[in-house]
Coordinates of C-alpha atoms in Angstrom, one line a residue:
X1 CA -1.2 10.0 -35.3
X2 CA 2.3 10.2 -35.7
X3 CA 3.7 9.6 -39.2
X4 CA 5.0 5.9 -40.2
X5 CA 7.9 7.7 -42.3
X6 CA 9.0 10.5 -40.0
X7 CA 12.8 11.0 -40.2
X8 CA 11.8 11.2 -36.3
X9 CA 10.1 8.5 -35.3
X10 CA 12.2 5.5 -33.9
X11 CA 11.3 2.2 -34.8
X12 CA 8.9 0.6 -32.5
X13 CA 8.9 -3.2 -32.5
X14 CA 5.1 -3.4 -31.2
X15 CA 3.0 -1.3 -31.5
X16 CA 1.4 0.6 -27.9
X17 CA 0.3 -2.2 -25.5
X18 CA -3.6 -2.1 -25.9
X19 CA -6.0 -0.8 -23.2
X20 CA -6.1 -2.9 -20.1
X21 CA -2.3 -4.1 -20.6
X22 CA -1.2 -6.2 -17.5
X23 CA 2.0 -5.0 -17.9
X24 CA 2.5 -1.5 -15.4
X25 CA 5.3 1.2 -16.2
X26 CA 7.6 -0.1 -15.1
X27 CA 8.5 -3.2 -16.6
X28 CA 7.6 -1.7 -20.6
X29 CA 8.7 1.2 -22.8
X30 CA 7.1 4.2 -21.9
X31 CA 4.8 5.0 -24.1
X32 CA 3.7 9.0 -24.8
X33 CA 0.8 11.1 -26.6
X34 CA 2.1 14.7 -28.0
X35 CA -1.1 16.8 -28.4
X36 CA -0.1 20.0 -30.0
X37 CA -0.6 21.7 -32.9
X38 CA 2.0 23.3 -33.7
X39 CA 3.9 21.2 -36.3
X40 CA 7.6 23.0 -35.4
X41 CA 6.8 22.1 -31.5
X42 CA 5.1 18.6 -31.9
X43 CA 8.2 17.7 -33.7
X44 CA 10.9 19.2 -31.4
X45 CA 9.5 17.5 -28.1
X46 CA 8.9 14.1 -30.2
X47 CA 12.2 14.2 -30.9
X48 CA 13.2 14.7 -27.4
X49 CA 10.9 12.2 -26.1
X50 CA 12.7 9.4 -28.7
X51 CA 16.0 10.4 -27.9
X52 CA 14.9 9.3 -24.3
X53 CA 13.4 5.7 -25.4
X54 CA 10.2 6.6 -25.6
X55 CA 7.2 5.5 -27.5
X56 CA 5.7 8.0 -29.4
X57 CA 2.6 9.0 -30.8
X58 CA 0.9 12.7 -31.8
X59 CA -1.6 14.2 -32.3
X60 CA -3.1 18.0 -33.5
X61 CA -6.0 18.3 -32.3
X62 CA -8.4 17.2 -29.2
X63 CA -10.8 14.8 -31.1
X64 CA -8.0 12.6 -32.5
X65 CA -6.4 12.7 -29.2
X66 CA -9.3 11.2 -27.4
X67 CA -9.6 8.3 -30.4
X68 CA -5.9 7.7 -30.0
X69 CA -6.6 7.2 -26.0
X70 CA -9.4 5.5 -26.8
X71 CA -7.8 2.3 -29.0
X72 CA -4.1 2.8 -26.9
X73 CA -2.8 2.7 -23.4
X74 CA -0.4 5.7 -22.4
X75 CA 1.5 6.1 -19.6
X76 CA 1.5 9.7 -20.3
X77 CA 0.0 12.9 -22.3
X78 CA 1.4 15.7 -23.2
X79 CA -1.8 18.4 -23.7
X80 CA -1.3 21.9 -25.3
X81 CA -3.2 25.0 -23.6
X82 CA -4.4 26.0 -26.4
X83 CA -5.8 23.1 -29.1
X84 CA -8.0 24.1 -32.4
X85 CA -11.1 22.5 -31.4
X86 CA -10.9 22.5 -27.3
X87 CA -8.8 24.1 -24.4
X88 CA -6.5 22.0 -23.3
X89 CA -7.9 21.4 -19.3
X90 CA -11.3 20.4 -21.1
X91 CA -9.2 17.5 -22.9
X92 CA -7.5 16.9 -19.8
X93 CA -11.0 16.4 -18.1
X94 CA -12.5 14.0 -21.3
X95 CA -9.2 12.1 -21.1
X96 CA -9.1 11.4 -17.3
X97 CA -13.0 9.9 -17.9
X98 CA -11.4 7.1 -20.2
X99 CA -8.1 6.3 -18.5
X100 CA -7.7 7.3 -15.0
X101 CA -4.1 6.0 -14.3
X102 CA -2.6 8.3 -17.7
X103 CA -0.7 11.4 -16.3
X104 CA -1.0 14.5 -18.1
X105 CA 1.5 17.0 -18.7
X106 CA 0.4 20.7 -19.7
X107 CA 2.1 22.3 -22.2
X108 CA 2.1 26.4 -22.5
X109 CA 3.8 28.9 -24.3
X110 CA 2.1 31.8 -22.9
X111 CA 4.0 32.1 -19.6
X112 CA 0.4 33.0 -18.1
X113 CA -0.1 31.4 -14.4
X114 CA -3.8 31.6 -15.3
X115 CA -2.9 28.9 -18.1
X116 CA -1.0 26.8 -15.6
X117 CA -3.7 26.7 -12.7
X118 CA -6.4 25.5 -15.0
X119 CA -4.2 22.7 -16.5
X120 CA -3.3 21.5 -12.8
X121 CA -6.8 21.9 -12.0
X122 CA -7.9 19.9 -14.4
X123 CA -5.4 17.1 -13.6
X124 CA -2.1 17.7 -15.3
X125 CA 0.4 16.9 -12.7
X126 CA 2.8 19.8 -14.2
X127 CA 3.6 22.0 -17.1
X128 CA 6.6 23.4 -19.2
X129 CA 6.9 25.9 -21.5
X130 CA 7.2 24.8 -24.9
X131 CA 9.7 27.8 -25.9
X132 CA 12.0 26.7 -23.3
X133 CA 12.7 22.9 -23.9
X134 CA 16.9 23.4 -24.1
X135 CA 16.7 23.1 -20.4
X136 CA 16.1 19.7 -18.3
X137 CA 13.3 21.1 -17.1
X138 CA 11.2 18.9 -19.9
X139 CA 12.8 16.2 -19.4
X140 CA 12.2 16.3 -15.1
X141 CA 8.8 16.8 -15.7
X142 CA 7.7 14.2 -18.0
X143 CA 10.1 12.0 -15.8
X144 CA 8.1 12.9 -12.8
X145 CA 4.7 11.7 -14.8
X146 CA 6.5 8.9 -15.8
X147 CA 7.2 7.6 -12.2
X148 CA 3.8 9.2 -10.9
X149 CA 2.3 6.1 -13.5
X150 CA 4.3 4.3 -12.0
X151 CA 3.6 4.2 -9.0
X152 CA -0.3 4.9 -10.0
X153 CA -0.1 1.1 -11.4
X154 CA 1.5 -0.3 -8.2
X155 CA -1.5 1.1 -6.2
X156 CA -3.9 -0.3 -8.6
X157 CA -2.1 -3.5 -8.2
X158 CA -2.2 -3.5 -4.5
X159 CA -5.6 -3.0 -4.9
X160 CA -6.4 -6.4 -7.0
X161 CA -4.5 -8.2 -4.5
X162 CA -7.0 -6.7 -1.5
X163 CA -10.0 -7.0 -3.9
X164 CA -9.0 -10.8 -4.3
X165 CA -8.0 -11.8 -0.7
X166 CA -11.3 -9.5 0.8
X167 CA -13.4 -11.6 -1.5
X168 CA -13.4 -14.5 1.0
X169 CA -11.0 -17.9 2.2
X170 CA -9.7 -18.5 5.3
X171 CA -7.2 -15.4 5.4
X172 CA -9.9 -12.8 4.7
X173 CA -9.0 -9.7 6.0
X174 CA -5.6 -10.9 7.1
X175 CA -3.7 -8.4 4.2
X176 CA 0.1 -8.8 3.7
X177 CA 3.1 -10.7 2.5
X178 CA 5.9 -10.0 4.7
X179 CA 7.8 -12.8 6.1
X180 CA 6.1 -12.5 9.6
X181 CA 3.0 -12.3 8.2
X182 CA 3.3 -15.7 6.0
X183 CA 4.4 -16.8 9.3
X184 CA 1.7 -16.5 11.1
X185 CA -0.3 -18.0 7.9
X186 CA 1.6 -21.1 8.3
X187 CA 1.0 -20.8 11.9
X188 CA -3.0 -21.4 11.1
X189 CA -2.8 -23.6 8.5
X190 CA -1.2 -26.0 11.1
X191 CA -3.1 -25.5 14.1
X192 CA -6.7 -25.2 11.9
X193 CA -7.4 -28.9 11.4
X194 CA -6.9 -29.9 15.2
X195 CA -9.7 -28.6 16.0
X196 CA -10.1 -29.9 20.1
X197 CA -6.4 -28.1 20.5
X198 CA -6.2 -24.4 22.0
X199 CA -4.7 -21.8 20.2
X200 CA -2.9 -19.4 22.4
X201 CA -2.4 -15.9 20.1
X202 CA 0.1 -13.1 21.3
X203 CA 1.0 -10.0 19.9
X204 CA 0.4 -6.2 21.2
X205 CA -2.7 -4.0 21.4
X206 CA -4.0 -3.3 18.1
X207 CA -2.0 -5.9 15.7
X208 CA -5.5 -8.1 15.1
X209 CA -5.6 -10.9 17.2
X210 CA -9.0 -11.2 16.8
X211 CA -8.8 -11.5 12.9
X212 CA -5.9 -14.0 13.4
X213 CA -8.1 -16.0 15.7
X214 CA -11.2 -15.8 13.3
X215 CA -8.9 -17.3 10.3
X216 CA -8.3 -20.3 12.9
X217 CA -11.9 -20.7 12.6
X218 CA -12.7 -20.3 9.1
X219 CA -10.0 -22.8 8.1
X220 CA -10.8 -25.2 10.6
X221 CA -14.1 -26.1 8.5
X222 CA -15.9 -26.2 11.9
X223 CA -20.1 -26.2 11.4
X224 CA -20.7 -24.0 14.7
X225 CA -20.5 -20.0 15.4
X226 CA -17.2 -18.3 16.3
X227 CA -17.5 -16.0 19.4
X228 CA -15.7 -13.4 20.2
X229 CA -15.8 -11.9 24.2
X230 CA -13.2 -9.7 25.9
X231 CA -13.2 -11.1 29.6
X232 CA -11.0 -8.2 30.8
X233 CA -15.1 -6.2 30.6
X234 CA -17.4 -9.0 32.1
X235 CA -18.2 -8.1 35.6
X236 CA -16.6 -10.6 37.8
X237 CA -19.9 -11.3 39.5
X238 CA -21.5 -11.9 36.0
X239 CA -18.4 -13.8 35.1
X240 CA -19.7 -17.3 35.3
X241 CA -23.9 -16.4 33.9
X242 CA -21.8 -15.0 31.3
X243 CA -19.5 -17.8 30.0
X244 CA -21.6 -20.6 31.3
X245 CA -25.5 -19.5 30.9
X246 CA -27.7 -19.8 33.9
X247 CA -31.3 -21.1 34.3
X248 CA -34.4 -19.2 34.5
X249 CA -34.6 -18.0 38.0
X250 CA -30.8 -18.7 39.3
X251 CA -30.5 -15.2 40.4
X252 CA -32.5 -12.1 40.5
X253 CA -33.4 -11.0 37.2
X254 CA -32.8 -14.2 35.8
X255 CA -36.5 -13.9 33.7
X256 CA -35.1 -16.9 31.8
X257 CA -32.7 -19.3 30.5
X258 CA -29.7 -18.1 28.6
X259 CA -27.1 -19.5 26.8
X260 CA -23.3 -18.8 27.9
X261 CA -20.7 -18.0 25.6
X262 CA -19.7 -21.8 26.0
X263 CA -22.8 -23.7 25.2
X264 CA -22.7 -21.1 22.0
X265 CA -19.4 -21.4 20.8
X266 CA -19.7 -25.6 20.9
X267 CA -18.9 -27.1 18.0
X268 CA -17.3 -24.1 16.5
X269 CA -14.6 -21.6 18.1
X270 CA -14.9 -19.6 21.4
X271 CA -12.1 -16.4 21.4
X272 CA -11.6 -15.1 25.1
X273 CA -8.8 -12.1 24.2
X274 CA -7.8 -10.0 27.2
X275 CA -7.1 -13.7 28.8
X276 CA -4.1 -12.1 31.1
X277 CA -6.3 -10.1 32.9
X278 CA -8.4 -12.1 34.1
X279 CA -8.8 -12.6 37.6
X280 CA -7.6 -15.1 39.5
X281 CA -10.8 -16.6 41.0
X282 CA -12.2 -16.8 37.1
X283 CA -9.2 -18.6 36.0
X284 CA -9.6 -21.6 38.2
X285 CA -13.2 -22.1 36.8
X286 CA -11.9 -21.4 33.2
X287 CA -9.6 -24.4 34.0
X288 CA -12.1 -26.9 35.0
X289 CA -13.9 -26.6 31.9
X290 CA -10.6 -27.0 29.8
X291 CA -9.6 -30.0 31.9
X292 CA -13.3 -32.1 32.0
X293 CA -14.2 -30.6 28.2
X294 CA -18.0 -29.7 30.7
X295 CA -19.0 -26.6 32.6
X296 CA -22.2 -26.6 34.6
X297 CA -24.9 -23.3 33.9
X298 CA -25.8 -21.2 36.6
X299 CA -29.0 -23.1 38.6
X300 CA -28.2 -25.6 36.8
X301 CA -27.3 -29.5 38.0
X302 CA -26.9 -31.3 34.6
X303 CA -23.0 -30.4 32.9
X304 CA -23.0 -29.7 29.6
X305 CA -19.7 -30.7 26.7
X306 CA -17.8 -28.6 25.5
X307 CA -17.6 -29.3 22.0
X308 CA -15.6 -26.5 20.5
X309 CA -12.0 -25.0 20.2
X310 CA -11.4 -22.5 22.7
X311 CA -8.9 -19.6 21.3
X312 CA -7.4 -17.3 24.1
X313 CA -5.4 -14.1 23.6
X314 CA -3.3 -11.3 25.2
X315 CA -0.7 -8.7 24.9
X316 CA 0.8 -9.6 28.6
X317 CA 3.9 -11.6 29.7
X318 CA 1.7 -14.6 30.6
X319 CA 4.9 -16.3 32.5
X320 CA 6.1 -12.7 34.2
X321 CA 2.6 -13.0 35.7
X322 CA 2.7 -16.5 36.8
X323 CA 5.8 -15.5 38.4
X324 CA 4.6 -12.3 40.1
X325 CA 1.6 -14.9 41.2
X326 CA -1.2 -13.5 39.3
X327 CA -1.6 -16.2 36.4
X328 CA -2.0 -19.7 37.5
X329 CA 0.9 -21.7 35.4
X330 CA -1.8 -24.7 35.3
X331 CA -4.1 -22.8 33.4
X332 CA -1.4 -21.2 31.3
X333 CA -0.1 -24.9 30.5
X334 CA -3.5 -26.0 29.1
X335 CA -4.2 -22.7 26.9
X336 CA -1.1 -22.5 25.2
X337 CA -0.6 -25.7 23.5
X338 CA 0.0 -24.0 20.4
X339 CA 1.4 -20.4 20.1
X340 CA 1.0 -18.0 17.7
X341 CA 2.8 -15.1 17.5
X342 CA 1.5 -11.8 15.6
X343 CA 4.2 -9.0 14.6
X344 CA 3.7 -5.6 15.4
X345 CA 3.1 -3.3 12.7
X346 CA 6.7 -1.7 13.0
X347 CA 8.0 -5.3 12.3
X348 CA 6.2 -5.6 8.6
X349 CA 6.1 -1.9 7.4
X350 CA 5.9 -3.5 3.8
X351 CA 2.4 -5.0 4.7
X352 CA 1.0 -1.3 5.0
X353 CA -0.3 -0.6 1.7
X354 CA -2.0 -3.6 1.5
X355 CA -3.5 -3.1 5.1
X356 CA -4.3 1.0 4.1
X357 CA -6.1 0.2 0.7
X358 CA -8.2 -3.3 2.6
X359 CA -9.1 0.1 4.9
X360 CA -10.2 2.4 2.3
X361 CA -12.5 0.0 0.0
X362 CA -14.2 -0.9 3.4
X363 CA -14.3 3.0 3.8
X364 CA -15.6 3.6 -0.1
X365 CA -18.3 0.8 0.5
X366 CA -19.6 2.2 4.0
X367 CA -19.8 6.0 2.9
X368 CA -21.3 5.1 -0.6
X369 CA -17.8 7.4 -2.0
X370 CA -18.8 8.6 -5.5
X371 CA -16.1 8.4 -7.1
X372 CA -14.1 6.6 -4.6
X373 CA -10.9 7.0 -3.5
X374 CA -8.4 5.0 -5.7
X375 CA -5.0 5.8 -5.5
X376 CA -2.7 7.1 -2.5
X377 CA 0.2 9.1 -3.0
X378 CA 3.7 8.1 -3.0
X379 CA 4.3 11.1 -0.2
X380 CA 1.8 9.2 1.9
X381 CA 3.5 6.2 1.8
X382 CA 7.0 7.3 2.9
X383 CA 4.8 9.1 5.9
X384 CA 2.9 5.9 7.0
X385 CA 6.3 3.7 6.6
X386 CA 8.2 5.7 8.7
X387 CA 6.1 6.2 11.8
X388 CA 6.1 4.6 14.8
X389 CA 2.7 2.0 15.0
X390 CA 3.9 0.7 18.4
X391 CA 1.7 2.2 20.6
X392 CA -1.7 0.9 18.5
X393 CA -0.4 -1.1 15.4
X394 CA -3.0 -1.6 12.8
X395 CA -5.7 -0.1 14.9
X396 CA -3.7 3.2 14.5
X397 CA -3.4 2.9 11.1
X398 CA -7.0 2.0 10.3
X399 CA -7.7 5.5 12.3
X400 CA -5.1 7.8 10.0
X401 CA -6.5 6.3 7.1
X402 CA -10.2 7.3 7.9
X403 CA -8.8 10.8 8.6
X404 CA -7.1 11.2 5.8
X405 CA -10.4 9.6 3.8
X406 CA -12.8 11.7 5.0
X407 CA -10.4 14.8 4.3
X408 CA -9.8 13.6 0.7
X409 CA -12.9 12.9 0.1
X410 CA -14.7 16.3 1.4
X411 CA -12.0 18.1 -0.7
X412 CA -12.8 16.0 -3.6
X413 CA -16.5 17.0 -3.0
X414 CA -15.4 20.9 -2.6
X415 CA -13.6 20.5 -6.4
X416 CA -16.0 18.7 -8.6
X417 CA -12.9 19.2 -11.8
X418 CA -10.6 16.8 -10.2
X419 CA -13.6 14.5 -9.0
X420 CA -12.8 11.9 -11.4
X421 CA -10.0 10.6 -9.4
X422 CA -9.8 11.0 -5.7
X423 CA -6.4 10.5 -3.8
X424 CA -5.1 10.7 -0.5
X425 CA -2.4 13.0 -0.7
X426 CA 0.5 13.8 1.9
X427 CA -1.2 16.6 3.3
X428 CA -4.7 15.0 4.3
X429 CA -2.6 12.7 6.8
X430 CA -2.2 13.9 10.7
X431 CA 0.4 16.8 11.4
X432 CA 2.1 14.1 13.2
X433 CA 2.4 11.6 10.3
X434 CA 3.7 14.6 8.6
X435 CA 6.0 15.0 10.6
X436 CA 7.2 11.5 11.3
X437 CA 8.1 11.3 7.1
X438 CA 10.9 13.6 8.1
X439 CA 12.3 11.9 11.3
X440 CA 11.1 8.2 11.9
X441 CA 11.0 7.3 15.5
X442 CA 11.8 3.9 15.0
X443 CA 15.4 3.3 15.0
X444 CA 14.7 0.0 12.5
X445 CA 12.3 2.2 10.2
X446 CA 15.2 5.6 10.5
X447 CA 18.0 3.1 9.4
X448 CA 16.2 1.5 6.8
X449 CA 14.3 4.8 5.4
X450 CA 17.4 7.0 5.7
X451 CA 20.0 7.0 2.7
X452 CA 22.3 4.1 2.5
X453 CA 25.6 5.3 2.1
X454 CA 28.2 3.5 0.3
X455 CA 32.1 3.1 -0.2
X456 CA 31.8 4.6 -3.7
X457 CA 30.6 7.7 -1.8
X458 CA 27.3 8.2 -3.2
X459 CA 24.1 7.7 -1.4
X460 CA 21.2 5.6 -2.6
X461 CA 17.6 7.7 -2.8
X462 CA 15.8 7.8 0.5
X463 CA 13.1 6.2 -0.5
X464 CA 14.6 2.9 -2.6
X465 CA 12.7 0.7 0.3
X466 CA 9.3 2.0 -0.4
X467 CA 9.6 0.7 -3.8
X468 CA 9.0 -2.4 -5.9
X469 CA 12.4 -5.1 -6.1
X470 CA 12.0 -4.0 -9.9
X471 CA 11.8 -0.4 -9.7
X472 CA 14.4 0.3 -6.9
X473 CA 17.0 -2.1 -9.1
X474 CA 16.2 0.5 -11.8
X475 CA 16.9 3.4 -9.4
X476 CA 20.3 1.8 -7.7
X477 CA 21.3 0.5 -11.2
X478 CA 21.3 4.5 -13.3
X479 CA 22.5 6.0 -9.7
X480 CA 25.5 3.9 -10.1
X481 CA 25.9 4.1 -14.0
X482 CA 25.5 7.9 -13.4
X483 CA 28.1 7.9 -10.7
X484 CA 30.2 5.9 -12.6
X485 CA 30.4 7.6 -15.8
X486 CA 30.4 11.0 -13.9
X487 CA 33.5 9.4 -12.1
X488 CA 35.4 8.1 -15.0
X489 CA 35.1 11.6 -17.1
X490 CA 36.5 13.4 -13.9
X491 CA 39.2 11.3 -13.9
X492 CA 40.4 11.6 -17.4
X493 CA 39.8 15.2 -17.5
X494 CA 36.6 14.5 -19.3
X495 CA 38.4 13.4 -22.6
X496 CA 35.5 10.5 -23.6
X497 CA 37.5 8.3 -25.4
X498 CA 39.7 8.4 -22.3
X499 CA 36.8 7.4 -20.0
X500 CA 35.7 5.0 -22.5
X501 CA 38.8 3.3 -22.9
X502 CA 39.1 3.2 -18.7
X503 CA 35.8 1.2 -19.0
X504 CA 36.4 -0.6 -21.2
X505 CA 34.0 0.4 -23.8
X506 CA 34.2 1.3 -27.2
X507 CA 34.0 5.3 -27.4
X508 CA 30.5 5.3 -29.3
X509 CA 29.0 3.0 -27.0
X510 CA 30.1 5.0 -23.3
X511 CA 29.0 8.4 -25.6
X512 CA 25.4 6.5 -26.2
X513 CA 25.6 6.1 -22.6
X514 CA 26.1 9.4 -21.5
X515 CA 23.4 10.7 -23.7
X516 CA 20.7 8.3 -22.0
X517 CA 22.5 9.3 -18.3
X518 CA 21.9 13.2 -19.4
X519 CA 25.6 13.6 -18.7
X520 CA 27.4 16.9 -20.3
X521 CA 30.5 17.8 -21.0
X522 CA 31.4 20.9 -19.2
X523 CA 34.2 21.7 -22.4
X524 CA 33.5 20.8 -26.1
X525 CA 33.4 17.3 -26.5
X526 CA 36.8 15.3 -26.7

């Protein structure tokens, strides 16, 4: 472990956040495990690590490596090739076992691409070569870990929050906290105690109308069943044995008496989606019932009450067809007492992760995935952010993200090394969500994924949109400190105490600053 008194270790005012810390990567000092053995190396890239801010321990050898990782929680791991008691992709492997999220870091110094493929293999996200370290290279690829842990602890973190909300409550299954979305939360919590009021629910093909209309149910406390039917596919001549029941003997066939949706929805919640296509002969029937809260069965002379909440839906222009004479405005009066409106997916592209990982813990449970997936990669994000969902919404995306399970998992079975962590990656998604990462369709999505330029003349990364409100203020906050500086040394001809002086800084200070920006002087130093 790394020693108390070295003239290279930087004070540390705690020491690493235990095991289990519920702080992510983001918002603490990066904390990093040197395992070489080497003494010359292990205190060269220390020293580079603490000049960066980093917390730093080390170790020489594989066994106190895995007790260090053991009692501490690193964000990354530096592992040499070659250790004294074990190879450094068998470390890498024994490591992964106790903390999945670390990111691991090869380090070589025998320029061999053998060394380097079994390091990746094992689950090192990169290498360097430990003879080179003048060069930013280091310093990129620990910074790519860095952010890789980053974004590792988001995803586990969007998982919590769908473990939580698919453990049961009204809003099971309705995943999301976009504005539109807490919208249409509202939306339920209102209409759920009112029980003998329809629900009218529009939004387009694929958004979930259905689980919006189950919620209704589930927070309206209601004893009875919810049931679900899709009128657009009941056979207009089975249209009223259907929804009403019919006695034994009412028509040929008719062996015995059956229930209708109705009489099995009372006292609960009855969901008719497809409502705008039904025809116009069904509609006046539908009415009735709505307007005398009693339909009649099939054979049958005795009405029956109504007793539930009937819930319709539809991705149609109810009023365009009431105009063009093919929806009866009396009907549409009585159904849509209360509106909700559901967003498409294009409208709430910051609700995808939560929707993608609800999708692929159903998808662990249902294929019994050992391991299962746990983790998506940043890559696939961008991709699914920046496509078009209008066509299918959220039924679209549940179908990409089955693809892209069933290919990470069958290339997780095909490489049992890296089967301690399986992740969708960019390349298990559809050629055309590939595609669509590089040129969104969606003229919202393109302006808002595209680089925001700026009167200062620098653009802000692609991506700052995907990220957390924490991480992209870290990203716009050294873009601009890096611009600045940059700026203020052109100006002055890159004296320092120049560009100090123009920002009003004392020259030790702006130097300090450079030094954590990376910047250089092209001359000697002023």
């Amino acid at each position: 472990m790394a020693n108390p008194h070295s003239p290279f270790e930087a004070p540390r005012a705690t020491s690493v956040p235990p095991s289990g810390s519920s702080l992510p990567a983001s918002e603490r000092r990066t904390t990093i495990l040197v395992v070489e053995d080497e003494p010359r190396s292990q205190r060269i890239i220390q020293r580079l690590l603490l000049q960066r801010g980093h917390a730093v321990d080390v170790a020489g050898t594989a066994e106190e490596a895995l007790e260090l990782i053991e009692l501490n929680d690193y964000d990354v791991t530096l592992v040499d090739y070659q250790l004294p008691d074990l190879m450094g992709h068998e470390l890498v492997e024994q490591a992964r076992v106790i903390e999945p999220l670390m990111q691991f870091v090869g380090i070589s110094g025998y320029g061999n691409p053998e060394v380097a493929r079994n390091l990746m293999s094992a689950g090192a996200i990169d290498f360097f070569d430990k003879h080179n370290l003048a060069d930013n290279r280091f310093h990129d690829v620990v910074q790519r870990a860095i952010s890789e842990r980053t974004w590792r602890d988001e995803d586990a973190h969007r998982r919590r929050r769908v473990d939580k909300a698919s453990r049961g409550g009204a809003f099971a299954g309705l995943y999301g906290n976009s504005p539109s979305m807490l919208s249409v939360k509202d939306d339920i919590r209102m209409v759920s105690p009112r029980t003998g009021v329809p629900v009218l629910i529009l939004g387009p093909s694929g958004a979930g109308k259905e689980r919006v209309a189950n919620a209704i149910h589930r927070a309206s406390g209601v004893k009875g069943r919810f049931v679900a039917c899709n009128v657009a596919e009941i056979p207009e001549t089975l249209f009223e044995g259907e929804l009403f029941g019919h006695k034994r003997g009412a028509y040929t066939g008719a062996e015995r008496t059956t229930q209708g949706l109705f009489e099995q929805a009372n006292d609960g919640t009855l969901f008719l989606d497809e409502i705008g296509l039904l025809p116009m002969t069904q509609q006046g029937k539908l009415l009735r019932v709505l307007n005398e809260k009693q339909f009649r069965m099939v054979g049958g002379t005795m009405p029956k009450r109504f007793t539930g909440r009937l819930v319709c839906a539809t991705n149609e222009d109810l009023k365009a067809l009431v105009r063009e004479g093919k929806f009866r405005e009396d009907l549409l009066f009585r159904i849509n007492t209360c509106v909700i409106q559901i967003p498409d997916l294009n409208s709430r592209i910051e609700d995808i992760p939560h929707l993608a990982y609800y999708f692929i813990e159903q998808l662990n449970i249902d294929w019994k995935l050992a391991p299962p997936i746990s983790t998506v990669e940043p890559e696939v994000w961008r991709a699914l952010q920046s496509h078009d969902w209008r066509a299918n919404n959220v039924r679209e995306l549940r179908n990409v993200i089955t693809q892209a399970a069933m290919r990470a998992a069958d290339e997780a079975s095909l490489n049992p090394r890296r089967s301690t962590t399986v992740a969708i990656r960019h390349s298990h998604l559809p050629t055309h969500l590939r595609e669509a990462a590089a040129a969104p369709s969606n003229p919202k999505q393109a302006q808002s994924k595209t680089a925001v330029a700026t009167d200062a003349g620098f653009a802000f990364p692609a991506d700052l949109f995907a990220l957390s409100r924490k991480n992209a203020k870290d990203v716009v906050i050294r873009e601009f400190e890096s611009r600045y500086v940059q700026f203020l040394l052109e100006q002055n001809d890159y004296n320092v105490t120049h560009a100090a002086r123009a920002a009003d800084m004392q020259r030790p200070n702006f130097k300090r600053l450079m030094n954590r920006l990376d910047i250089k002087i092209p001359r000697g130093p002023q």
